[in-house]
Amino acid sequence: MSNLVKKFQQYSEWRSGVISSLHRYRAWTHAADTSDAVTEQRITHLLEKLTDDKLTIAFVAEFSRGKSELINAIFFADYGQRILPSAAGRTTMCPTELLYDETFPPSIRLLPIETRAESQTTSEFKTQNQVWTVLPLDIQSADGMLEAFKQVSMTKHVSVAEAKSYGLYDEDDPDSALELNELGLVEISQWRHAIINFPHPLLKDGLIIVDTPGLNAIGTEPELTLNLIPNAHAVLFILAADTGVTKSDIDVWRNHIGAGPGRMVILNKIDSMWDELRSEAEVEEQIKHQITSAAHLLSLQENQIFPVSAQKGLVAKIHGDAPLLVKSRLLKLEHALSNELIPSKQEIIRSQLNKDIHSLLQVQHTLMGARHRGVFEQMSELKSLRGKNKKVIEHMMRRVEIEKQEFDQSLMKLQGTRAVFTRLSTEVFTSLGMDILKEEVRHTRDAMENCKLSSGLVAAVHEFFSRTKRNLAMSNQKTNEIFEMMSIMYKKFSTEHGLALATPMPFSLDKYRAELEAVESIFQQQFGVVTLLTNSRVALMQKFFDSIANRVKQCFLSANRDVEAWQKAIMAPLEAQIHEHKSQLKNRMQSIQRIHMATDSLEDKIMSFEVMQSDLEGLKNGLAELEAEIMTALSGTLGKIPVAA
């Protein structure tokens, strides 16, 4: 079992531990009768986030850099042969995702290249099963799998006009004529996108591997540029030791990948430098020279470049050749992936969960505190009646009645606040709703179609980003108004009625603005006014806008879901406390009335409250134990796996 598999299994076990703790917490809320629709929704959301958690690793390289061989060496050596096609020249012709979805049988889903002539994006086609060609995958046969996987390397020849309609032929490029065969046809990929559904242990635990075609596809397939590569948790950029860093390598690194968390550079094919006529020191010096050169050209530290021989590493794993495996340096790369990438991913998920879990627990602690305080006050009130006459009891009844009337008056005022809350909530979605975004997309498409100049096309897209960011800012302003209003209401009920309400949970749409700016930056890098001079570039930009519109749509859908969840969450503590306080006032009145009418004895009533107090102490202790369990599970760290020699 490889280091990467071990580390990912540790990560999966950590995730399962947190899920189990949350299930026990949910059971406790039901037993304590403190659950409600909002609490259920929030717990469900946390569980879904953990269950659906994925780790995406994208492999990016020019053709013949050994990218598919590296994937074989890291993930599929246990099959005793290559699974992904790997040979000289281009083997991966279309973007390929390797994942596991238990709702589908093992299979390869292939999106025909003809779909590039339509305005829909690959992401949109993923929901349309009838469009895809589906081939079964026999996971019991390595040969059968290899044969099926060869589909990603299939090509066909089409006319220039057809290739242009797909955005795969640039007639203004002086080198385009070299792409034509003797019949004047262009060779293109048979498929636009491939999804391989495969029950590999890592894939079953949530890993997604993205295998990209050559670097030229980075600029022509919007799904790669706007979605798969930017959203990948790790991008492995593969160079070849025998060629070094080429100009196209530098362009793609600077414009589409760049240094940052989860970005790694692999210097593959170091075995091309192994030479029986050179000493080991001389070979090592050559490799070090290539590392230094690559680090300089890509503006990286030398320890961020990982020299490997994927081919020798695969052979070594298949044949059990430990010395060759060490010499291939593949284990060092796997160590870096397992001990750096996966813990970083864990920290991202942990930080996302921490705030929500603390908020959930705080609501329950507050409710338990209010319930415990109410029981204590009622018990103290009843104890004070010992030896008192009916007039004193009547006085206490009037006092509780006055308190109830004052609370009811506050609730009447709260109705006005609820009306404002509803109005502001509606206004949030006025500028954040999908209808207004749909209109912005339609308006931009119309503007692009009516533009005669390339500068007008670029301006239309930039105006689209300006308007969507402005709409986002307007919605953010409304959420700020809701927060300020609810802060005042929390403080009012805390001060006037003794409700234990902390400051409500704030909210911001800033992360979605940052996401829009990231997409806009990709567009700006891809299409500048200076380069946008050819008809093919204009057609390509229109295809990119389709993907931009879909990416912004997904951004707004996420923002809508988050706002809806926050609006329910910000009201939940106040609603829960109001319900609890009303229940306590009602119980106090009924208790005093029964004692006044002598329907039961005072001592029996005091005793029943003492039992309630004891039960509440047990619930509070149970909550404290659950909180400690959840926090322990959440804060768990992944064990270190020793680096190979």
mmCIF file of C-alpha atoms in Angstrom, residues 77-424:
data_model
loop_
_atom_site.group_PDB
_atom_site.id
_atom_site.type_symbol
_atom_site.label_atom_id
_atom_site.label_comp_id
_atom_site.label_asym_id
_atom_site.label_seq_id
_atom_site.Cartn_x
_atom_site.Cartn_y
_atom_site.Cartn_z
ATOM 1 C CA ALA A 77 0.612 0.023 -10.202
ATOM 2 C CA ASP A 78 -1.283 -2.616 -8.190
ATOM 3 C CA TYR A 79 -2.943 -3.756 -11.418
ATOM 4 C CA GLY A 80 0.397 -5.042 -12.676
ATOM 5 C CA GLN A 81 0.358 -3.030 -15.906
ATOM 6 C CA ARG A 82 -0.506 0.357 -17.354
ATOM 7 C CA ILE A 83 -4.176 1.286 -17.062
ATOM 8 C CA LEU A 84 -4.152 4.735 -18.649
ATOM 9 C CA PRO A 85 -2.728 4.635 -22.179
ATOM 10 C CA SER A 86 0.883 5.782 -22.178
ATOM 11 C CA ALA A 87 3.062 5.915 -25.282
ATOM 12 C CA ALA A 88 5.146 8.317 -27.335
ATOM 13 C CA GLY A 89 3.151 11.271 -28.647
ATOM 14 C CA ARG A 90 -0.321 12.320 -27.486
ATOM 15 C CA THR A 91 -2.352 9.740 -25.575
ATOM 16 C CA THR A 92 -4.844 11.795 -23.530
ATOM 17 C CA MET A 93 -6.813 13.729 -26.155
ATOM 18 C CA CYS A 94 -9.650 15.054 -23.983
ATOM 19 C CA PRO A 95 -9.967 16.194 -20.356
ATOM 20 C CA THR A 96 -10.509 13.061 -18.278
ATOM 21 C CA GLU A 97 -11.865 12.796 -14.746
ATOM 22 C CA LEU A 98 -11.259 9.643 -12.718
ATOM 23 C CA LEU A 99 -13.673 9.385 -9.802
ATOM 24 C CA TYR A 100 -16.128 7.087 -8.101
ATOM 25 C CA ASP A 101 -19.877 7.645 -7.909
ATOM 26 C CA GLU A 102 -21.682 4.688 -6.364
ATOM 27 C CA THR A 103 -24.927 5.684 -8.110
ATOM 28 C CA PHE A 104 -23.323 4.683 -11.443
ATOM 29 C CA PRO A 105 -21.848 1.280 -12.371
ATOM 30 C CA PRO A 106 -18.129 1.163 -13.254
ATOM 31 C CA SER A 107 -18.030 2.773 -16.680
ATOM 32 C CA ILE A 108 -16.521 5.361 -18.984
ATOM 33 C CA ARG A 109 -18.828 8.221 -19.923
ATOM 34 C CA LEU A 110 -17.777 10.050 -23.074
ATOM 35 C CA LEU A 111 -19.071 13.407 -24.257
ATOM 36 C CA PRO A 112 -18.996 13.664 -28.079
ATOM 37 C CA ILE A 113 -16.814 16.414 -29.532
ATOM 38 C CA GLU A 114 -19.839 17.608 -31.535
ATOM 39 C CA THR A 115 -21.226 19.204 -28.360
ATOM 40 C CA ARG A 116 -18.593 21.938 -28.729
ATOM 41 C CA ALA A 117 -20.767 23.401 -31.482
ATOM 42 C CA GLU A 118 -23.471 24.091 -28.866
ATOM 43 C CA SER A 119 -23.524 26.876 -26.292
ATOM 44 C CA GLN A 120 -23.846 24.556 -23.272
ATOM 45 C CA THR A 121 -20.800 23.884 -21.129
ATOM 46 C CA THR A 122 -19.400 20.527 -20.077
ATOM 47 C CA SER A 123 -20.708 21.118 -16.554
ATOM 48 C CA GLU A 124 -24.215 21.624 -17.905
ATOM 49 C CA PHE A 125 -23.970 18.485 -20.055
ATOM 50 C CA LYS A 126 -23.055 16.454 -16.948
ATOM 51 C CA THR A 127 -26.728 16.520 -15.916
ATOM 52 C CA GLN A 128 -27.897 15.224 -19.311
ATOM 53 C CA ASN A 129 -27.211 11.485 -19.303
ATOM 54 C CA GLN A 130 -28.690 10.932 -22.767
ATOM 55 C CA VAL A 131 -25.934 13.013 -24.411
ATOM 56 C CA TRP A 132 -23.092 10.791 -23.213
ATOM 57 C CA THR A 133 -21.769 7.585 -24.708
ATOM 58 C CA VAL A 134 -21.414 5.065 -21.869
ATOM 59 C CA LEU A 135 -19.074 2.074 -22.033
ATOM 60 C CA PRO A 136 -19.050 -0.563 -19.253
ATOM 61 C CA LEU A 137 -15.812 -1.081 -17.361
ATOM 62 C CA ASP A 138 -14.766 -4.620 -16.426
ATOM 63 C CA ILE A 139 -12.770 -3.938 -13.264
ATOM 64 C CA GLN A 140 -11.854 -7.650 -12.993
ATOM 65 C CA SER A 141 -9.823 -7.503 -16.211
ATOM 66 C CA ALA A 142 -6.749 -5.262 -16.378
ATOM 67 C CA ASP A 143 -6.548 -5.859 -20.138
ATOM 68 C CA GLY A 144 -10.212 -4.980 -20.549
ATOM 69 C CA MET A 145 -9.763 -1.802 -18.528
ATOM 70 C CA LEU A 146 -6.729 -0.784 -20.559
ATOM 71 C CA GLU A 147 -8.668 -1.330 -23.773
ATOM 72 C CA ALA A 148 -11.598 0.739 -22.492
ATOM 73 C CA PHE A 149 -9.308 3.508 -21.242
ATOM 74 C CA LYS A 150 -7.863 3.860 -24.742
ATOM 75 C CA GLN A 151 -11.042 5.725 -25.644
ATOM 76 C CA VAL A 152 -9.513 8.906 -24.227
ATOM 77 C CA SER A 153 -6.873 8.785 -26.987
ATOM 78 C CA MET A 154 -9.312 8.287 -29.870
ATOM 79 C CA THR A 155 -9.236 10.857 -32.693
ATOM 80 C CA LYS A 156 -10.958 11.451 -36.002
ATOM 81 C CA HIS A 157 -10.451 13.621 -39.073
ATOM 82 C CA VAL A 158 -12.928 16.365 -39.953
ATOM 83 C CA SER A 159 -13.127 19.217 -42.416
ATOM 84 C CA VAL A 160 -11.642 22.608 -41.643
ATOM 85 C CA ALA A 161 -15.133 24.108 -41.456
ATOM 86 C CA GLU A 162 -16.247 21.536 -38.873
ATOM 87 C CA ALA A 163 -13.076 21.993 -36.809
ATOM 88 C CA LYS A 164 -13.624 25.773 -36.879
ATOM 89 C CA SER A 165 -17.215 25.328 -35.660
ATOM 90 C CA TYR A 166 -15.816 23.484 -32.634
ATOM 91 C CA GLY A 167 -13.185 26.183 -32.030
ATOM 92 C CA LEU A 168 -10.405 23.682 -32.749
ATOM 93 C CA TYR A 169 -8.860 25.271 -35.830
ATOM 94 C CA ASP A 170 -7.390 28.754 -36.119
ATOM 95 C CA GLU A 171 -7.105 29.703 -39.790
ATOM 96 C CA ASP A 172 -5.197 32.854 -38.853
ATOM 97 C CA ASP A 173 -2.414 30.841 -37.248
ATOM 98 C CA PRO A 174 0.428 30.477 -39.793
ATOM 99 C CA ASP A 175 1.161 26.978 -38.446
ATOM 100 C CA SER A 176 -2.402 25.754 -39.010
ATOM 101 C CA ALA A 177 -1.593 24.409 -42.457
ATOM 102 C CA LEU A 178 0.748 21.904 -40.805
ATOM 103 C CA GLU A 179 -2.260 20.347 -39.034
ATOM 104 C CA LEU A 180 -3.901 19.311 -42.318
ATOM 105 C CA ASN A 181 -3.407 15.828 -43.772
ATOM 106 C CA GLU A 182 -3.110 15.034 -47.466
ATOM 107 C CA LEU A 183 -6.914 15.212 -47.803
ATOM 108 C CA GLY A 184 -7.058 18.652 -46.220
ATOM 109 C CA LEU A 185 -8.660 17.294 -43.028
ATOM 110 C CA VAL A 186 -7.906 18.213 -39.418
ATOM 111 C CA GLU A 187 -7.266 15.577 -36.733
ATOM 112 C CA ILE A 188 -9.267 16.282 -33.577
ATOM 113 C CA SER A 189 -10.247 14.352 -30.469
ATOM 114 C CA GLN A 190 -13.290 12.117 -30.867
ATOM 115 C CA TRP A 191 -14.475 13.120 -27.404
ATOM 116 C CA ARG A 192 -14.845 16.441 -25.626
ATOM 117 C CA HIS A 193 -14.714 15.074 -22.082
ATOM 118 C CA ALA A 194 -14.398 11.698 -20.368
ATOM 119 C CA ILE A 195 -15.529 10.604 -16.902
ATOM 120 C CA ILE A 196 -14.137 7.285 -15.690
ATOM 121 C CA ASN A 197 -16.205 5.848 -12.834
ATOM 122 C CA PHE A 198 -13.856 3.427 -11.150
ATOM 123 C CA PRO A 199 -14.013 1.907 -7.598
ATOM 124 C CA HIS A 200 -10.346 2.451 -6.735
ATOM 125 C CA PRO A 201 -9.839 2.732 -2.919
ATOM 126 C CA LEU A 202 -8.689 6.349 -3.148
ATOM 127 C CA LEU A 203 -11.472 7.327 -5.533
ATOM 128 C CA LYS A 204 -14.053 5.672 -3.260
ATOM 129 C CA ASP A 205 -12.731 7.834 -0.415
ATOM 130 C CA GLY A 206 -13.337 11.023 -2.413
ATOM 131 C CA LEU A 207 -10.231 11.528 -4.573
ATOM 132 C CA ILE A 208 -10.803 12.916 -8.077
ATOM 133 C CA ILE A 209 -7.968 12.733 -10.616
ATOM 134 C CA VAL A 210 -8.081 15.138 -13.552
ATOM 135 C CA ASP A 211 -5.937 14.146 -16.536
ATOM 136 C CA THR A 212 -5.625 16.987 -19.044
ATOM 137 C CA PRO A 213 -4.695 16.933 -22.733
ATOM 138 C CA GLY A 214 -1.642 18.861 -23.972
ATOM 139 C CA LEU A 215 -1.145 22.483 -23.014
ATOM 140 C CA ASN A 216 -2.856 23.735 -26.178
ATOM 141 C CA ALA A 217 -6.156 22.455 -24.732
ATOM 142 C CA ILE A 218 -5.767 24.726 -21.711
ATOM 143 C CA GLY A 219 -6.566 27.712 -23.900
ATOM 144 C CA THR A 220 -9.360 26.129 -25.944
ATOM 145 C CA GLU A 221 -11.415 24.139 -23.402
ATOM 146 C CA PRO A 222 -13.189 26.532 -20.999
ATOM 147 C CA GLU A 223 -13.979 23.690 -18.566
ATOM 148 C CA LEU A 224 -10.259 23.326 -17.864
ATOM 149 C CA THR A 225 -9.458 27.021 -17.665
ATOM 150 C CA LEU A 226 -12.435 28.163 -15.606
ATOM 151 C CA ASN A 227 -13.367 25.132 -13.542
ATOM 152 C CA LEU A 228 -11.240 22.005 -13.289
ATOM 153 C CA ILE A 229 -7.778 23.551 -12.877
ATOM 154 C CA PRO A 230 -8.667 26.609 -10.701
ATOM 155 C CA ASN A 231 -10.832 24.465 -8.390
ATOM 156 C CA ALA A 232 -8.331 21.626 -8.012
ATOM 157 C CA HIS A 233 -6.856 21.280 -4.529
ATOM 158 C CA ALA A 234 -3.549 20.299 -6.100
ATOM 159 C CA VAL A 235 -2.127 20.854 -9.567
ATOM 160 C CA LEU A 236 0.863 18.741 -10.601
ATOM 161 C CA PHE A 237 2.642 20.497 -13.463
ATOM 162 C CA ILE A 238 4.830 17.987 -15.269
ATOM 163 C CA LEU A 239 8.006 18.896 -17.137
ATOM 164 C CA ALA A 240 10.437 16.581 -18.875
ATOM 165 C CA ALA A 241 14.030 16.463 -17.646
ATOM 166 C CA ASP A 242 15.328 15.945 -21.175
ATOM 167 C CA THR A 243 13.601 19.059 -22.598
ATOM 168 C CA GLY A 244 13.499 21.335 -19.562
ATOM 169 C CA VAL A 245 11.105 24.287 -19.363
ATOM 170 C CA THR A 246 9.740 25.353 -22.751
ATOM 171 C CA LYS A 247 8.095 28.664 -23.651
ATOM 172 C CA SER A 248 4.645 27.052 -23.698
ATOM 173 C CA ASP A 249 5.367 25.609 -20.227
ATOM 174 C CA ILE A 250 6.165 29.092 -18.913
ATOM 175 C CA ASP A 251 3.052 30.623 -20.489
ATOM 176 C CA VAL A 252 0.702 28.046 -18.990
ATOM 177 C CA TRP A 253 2.403 28.217 -15.585
ATOM 178 C CA ARG A 254 2.138 31.996 -15.408
ATOM 179 C CA ASN A 255 -1.344 32.357 -16.906
ATOM 180 C CA HIS A 256 -3.210 29.311 -15.639
ATOM 181 C CA ILE A 257 -1.434 27.693 -12.709
ATOM 182 C CA GLY A 258 1.140 29.801 -10.882
ATOM 183 C CA ALA A 259 2.819 29.263 -7.551
ATOM 184 C CA GLY A 260 0.605 28.803 -4.526
ATOM 185 C CA PRO A 261 -0.813 26.222 -2.114
ATOM 186 C CA GLY A 262 -1.135 22.788 -3.681
ATOM 187 C CA ARG A 263 0.900 23.692 -6.782
ATOM 188 C CA MET A 264 3.763 21.283 -7.450
ATOM 189 C CA VAL A 265 6.206 20.929 -10.337
ATOM 190 C CA ILE A 266 7.327 17.450 -11.375
ATOM 191 C CA LEU A 267 10.540 17.048 -13.384
ATOM 192 C CA ASN A 268 9.804 13.703 -15.021
ATOM 193 C CA LYS A 269 11.965 11.361 -17.112
ATOM 194 C CA ILE A 270 15.150 11.746 -15.055
ATOM 195 C CA ASP A 271 15.990 8.234 -16.279
ATOM 196 C CA SER A 272 16.879 9.864 -19.622
ATOM 197 C CA MET A 273 19.948 11.176 -17.791
ATOM 198 C CA TRP A 274 20.982 7.814 -16.395
ATOM 199 C CA ASP A 275 24.059 6.882 -18.389
ATOM 200 C CA GLU A 276 26.482 4.031 -17.767
ATOM 201 C CA LEU A 277 29.269 6.244 -19.135
ATOM 202 C CA ARG A 278 28.626 8.841 -16.401
ATOM 203 C CA SER A 279 29.202 8.506 -12.691
ATOM 204 C CA GLU A 280 26.305 8.818 -10.241
ATOM 205 C CA ALA A 281 27.720 12.188 -9.155
ATOM 206 C CA GLU A 282 27.684 13.445 -12.746
ATOM 207 C CA VAL A 283 24.095 12.273 -13.259
ATOM 208 C CA GLU A 284 23.072 13.927 -9.993
ATOM 209 C CA GLU A 285 24.753 17.155 -11.086
ATOM 210 C CA GLN A 286 22.777 17.120 -14.357
ATOM 211 C CA ILE A 287 19.497 16.592 -12.545
ATOM 212 C CA LYS A 288 20.343 19.359 -10.078
ATOM 213 C CA HIS A 289 21.130 21.693 -12.973
ATOM 214 C CA GLN A 290 17.678 21.053 -14.495
ATOM 215 C CA ILE A 291 16.040 21.624 -11.117
ATOM 216 C CA THR A 292 17.864 24.946 -10.673
ATOM 217 C CA SER A 293 16.935 26.055 -14.188
ATOM 218 C CA ALA A 294 13.255 25.110 -13.778
ATOM 219 C CA ALA A 295 13.038 26.822 -10.377
ATOM 220 C CA HIS A 296 14.526 30.011 -11.822
ATOM 221 C CA LEU A 297 12.258 30.098 -14.891
ATOM 222 C CA LEU A 298 9.103 29.383 -12.869
ATOM 223 C CA SER A 299 10.080 31.620 -9.918
ATOM 224 C CA LEU A 300 10.053 28.760 -7.398
ATOM 225 C CA GLN A 301 12.271 27.412 -4.654
ATOM 226 C CA GLU A 302 14.293 24.367 -5.692
ATOM 227 C CA ASN A 303 12.581 22.216 -3.042
ATOM 228 C CA GLN A 304 9.312 22.790 -4.904
ATOM 229 C CA ILE A 305 10.623 20.847 -7.915
ATOM 230 C CA PHE A 306 10.308 17.053 -7.630
ATOM 231 C CA PRO A 307 12.539 15.011 -9.970
ATOM 232 C CA VAL A 308 11.119 11.554 -10.757
ATOM 233 C CA SER A 309 11.082 8.765 -13.283
ATOM 234 C CA ALA A 310 7.429 7.745 -13.527
ATOM 235 C CA GLN A 311 8.211 4.934 -15.968
ATOM 236 C CA LYS A 312 10.913 3.361 -13.789
ATOM 237 C CA GLY A 313 8.769 3.881 -10.687
ATOM 238 C CA LEU A 314 5.891 2.001 -12.326
ATOM 239 C CA VAL A 315 8.189 -0.834 -13.439
ATOM 240 C CA ALA A 316 9.729 -1.016 -9.958
ATOM 241 C CA LYS A 317 6.322 -1.258 -8.261
ATOM 242 C CA ILE A 318 5.079 -3.939 -10.663
ATOM 243 C CA HIS A 319 8.221 -6.073 -10.315
ATOM 244 C CA GLY A 320 8.810 -5.364 -6.614
ATOM 245 C CA ASP A 321 12.224 -3.820 -7.332
ATOM 246 C CA ALA A 322 12.885 -1.747 -4.194
ATOM 247 C CA PRO A 323 16.288 -0.284 -5.270
ATOM 248 C CA LEU A 324 14.816 0.864 -8.614
ATOM 249 C CA LEU A 325 11.816 2.373 -6.812
ATOM 250 C CA VAL A 326 14.140 4.416 -4.603
ATOM 251 C CA LYS A 327 16.198 5.463 -7.624
ATOM 252 C CA SER A 328 13.026 6.601 -9.434
ATOM 253 C CA ARG A 329 12.374 9.035 -6.530
ATOM 254 C CA LEU A 330 8.648 8.351 -6.875
ATOM 255 C CA LEU A 331 8.325 7.674 -3.152
ATOM 256 C CA LYS A 332 9.574 11.174 -2.332
ATOM 257 C CA LEU A 333 6.858 12.674 -4.525
ATOM 258 C CA GLU A 334 4.202 10.462 -2.910
ATOM 259 C CA HIS A 335 5.519 11.525 0.493
ATOM 260 C CA ALA A 336 5.123 15.210 -0.443
ATOM 261 C CA LEU A 337 1.590 14.593 -1.691
ATOM 262 C CA SER A 338 0.564 12.595 1.372
ATOM 263 C CA ASN A 339 2.242 14.651 4.113
ATOM 264 C CA GLU A 340 1.585 18.116 2.667
ATOM 265 C CA LEU A 341 -1.438 18.048 0.387
ATOM 266 C CA ILE A 342 -3.849 15.920 2.407
ATOM 267 C CA PRO A 343 -3.235 17.646 5.793
ATOM 268 C CA SER A 344 -3.758 20.987 4.015
ATOM 269 C CA LYS A 345 -7.071 19.713 2.676
ATOM 270 C CA GLN A 346 -8.016 18.542 6.172
ATOM 271 C CA GLU A 347 -7.286 21.999 7.566
ATOM 272 C CA ILE A 348 -9.545 23.619 4.939
ATOM 273 C CA ILE A 349 -12.459 21.328 5.825
ATOM 274 C CA ARG A 350 -11.796 21.707 9.558
ATOM 275 C CA SER A 351 -11.893 25.516 9.360
ATOM 276 C CA GLN A 352 -15.136 25.371 7.351
ATOM 277 C CA LEU A 353 -16.778 23.101 9.933
ATOM 278 C CA ASN A 354 -15.442 24.745 13.101
ATOM 279 C CA LYS A 355 -17.550 27.880 12.997
ATOM 280 C CA ASP A 356 -20.810 26.040 12.172
ATOM 281 C CA ILE A 357 -20.282 23.378 14.819
ATOM 282 C CA HIS A 358 -19.434 25.940 17.517
ATOM 283 C CA SER A 359 -22.549 27.905 16.578
ATOM 284 C CA LEU A 360 -24.716 24.775 16.808
ATOM 285 C CA LEU A 361 -23.288 23.830 20.183
ATOM 286 C CA GLN A 362 -23.684 27.372 21.492
ATOM 287 C CA VAL A 363 -27.421 27.313 20.718
ATOM 288 C CA GLN A 364 -27.824 24.067 22.672
ATOM 289 C CA HIS A 365 -25.758 25.340 25.621
ATOM 290 C CA THR A 366 -27.870 28.485 25.705
ATOM 291 C CA LEU A 367 -31.109 26.488 25.624
ATOM 292 C CA MET A 368 -29.896 24.170 28.381
ATOM 293 C CA GLY A 369 -28.844 27.175 30.438
ATOM 294 C CA ALA A 370 -32.208 28.876 29.978
ATOM 295 C CA ARG A 371 -34.096 25.689 30.814
ATOM 296 C CA HIS A 372 -31.959 25.056 33.895
ATOM 297 C CA ARG A 373 -32.344 28.652 35.049
ATOM 298 C CA GLY A 374 -36.110 28.486 34.541
ATOM 299 C CA VAL A 375 -36.442 25.305 36.613
ATOM 300 C CA PHE A 376 -34.255 26.771 39.369
ATOM 301 C CA GLU A 377 -36.274 30.006 39.477
ATOM 302 C CA GLN A 378 -39.570 28.135 39.580
ATOM 303 C CA MET A 379 -38.323 25.855 42.324
ATOM 304 C CA SER A 380 -37.051 28.843 44.331
ATOM 305 C CA GLU A 381 -40.391 30.544 43.784
ATOM 306 C CA LEU A 382 -42.288 27.512 45.070
ATOM 307 C CA LYS A 383 -39.990 27.129 48.080
ATOM 308 C CA SER A 384 -40.702 30.766 48.986
ATOM 309 C CA LEU A 385 -44.424 29.844 49.251
ATOM 310 C CA ARG A 386 -43.853 27.513 52.172
ATOM 311 C CA GLY A 387 -45.981 28.773 55.052
ATOM 312 C CA LYS A 388 -47.432 31.644 52.974
ATOM 313 C CA ASN A 389 -51.157 32.410 52.832
ATOM 314 C CA LYS A 390 -53.321 32.639 49.730
ATOM 315 C CA LYS A 391 -52.893 36.423 49.410
ATOM 316 C CA VAL A 392 -49.153 36.042 48.942
ATOM 317 C CA ILE A 393 -49.751 33.346 46.349
ATOM 318 C CA GLU A 394 -52.265 35.580 44.525
ATOM 319 C CA HIS A 395 -49.684 38.362 44.530
ATOM 320 C CA MET A 396 -47.168 36.042 42.918
ATOM 321 C CA MET A 397 -49.745 35.042 40.316
ATOM 322 C CA ARG A 398 -50.289 38.705 39.448
ATOM 323 C CA ARG A 399 -46.524 39.246 39.194
ATOM 324 C CA VAL A 400 -46.145 36.362 36.761
ATOM 325 C CA GLU A 401 -49.144 37.657 34.810
ATOM 326 C CA ILE A 402 -47.548 41.113 34.541
ATOM 327 C CA GLU A 403 -44.287 39.541 33.410
ATOM 328 C CA LYS A 404 -46.196 37.566 30.782
ATOM 329 C CA GLN A 405 -47.985 40.713 29.577
ATOM 330 C CA GLU A 406 -44.678 42.589 29.252
ATOM 331 C CA PHE A 407 -43.209 39.670 27.334
ATOM 332 C CA ASP A 408 -46.263 39.548 25.051
ATOM 333 C CA GLN A 409 -45.824 43.271 24.353
ATOM 334 C CA SER A 410 -42.227 42.641 23.357
ATOM 335 C CA LEU A 411 -43.434 39.863 21.071
ATOM 336 C CA MET A 412 -45.841 42.297 19.430
ATOM 337 C CA LYS A 413 -42.922 44.637 18.753
ATOM 338 C CA LEU A 414 -40.969 41.657 17.446
ATOM 339 C CA GLN A 415 -43.665 41.144 14.826
ATOM 340 C CA GLY A 416 -42.669 44.502 13.353
ATOM 341 C CA THR A 417 -39.048 43.412 13.335
ATOM 342 C CA ARG A 418 -40.021 40.169 11.613
ATOM 343 C CA ALA A 419 -41.797 42.173 8.926
ATOM 344 C CA VAL A 420 -38.639 44.238 8.337
ATOM 345 C CA PHE A 421 -36.583 41.038 8.396
ATOM 346 C CA THR A 422 -38.827 39.526 5.723
ATOM 347 C CA ARG A 423 -38.598 42.661 3.581
ATOM 348 C CA LEU A 424 -34.806 42.839 3.834
#
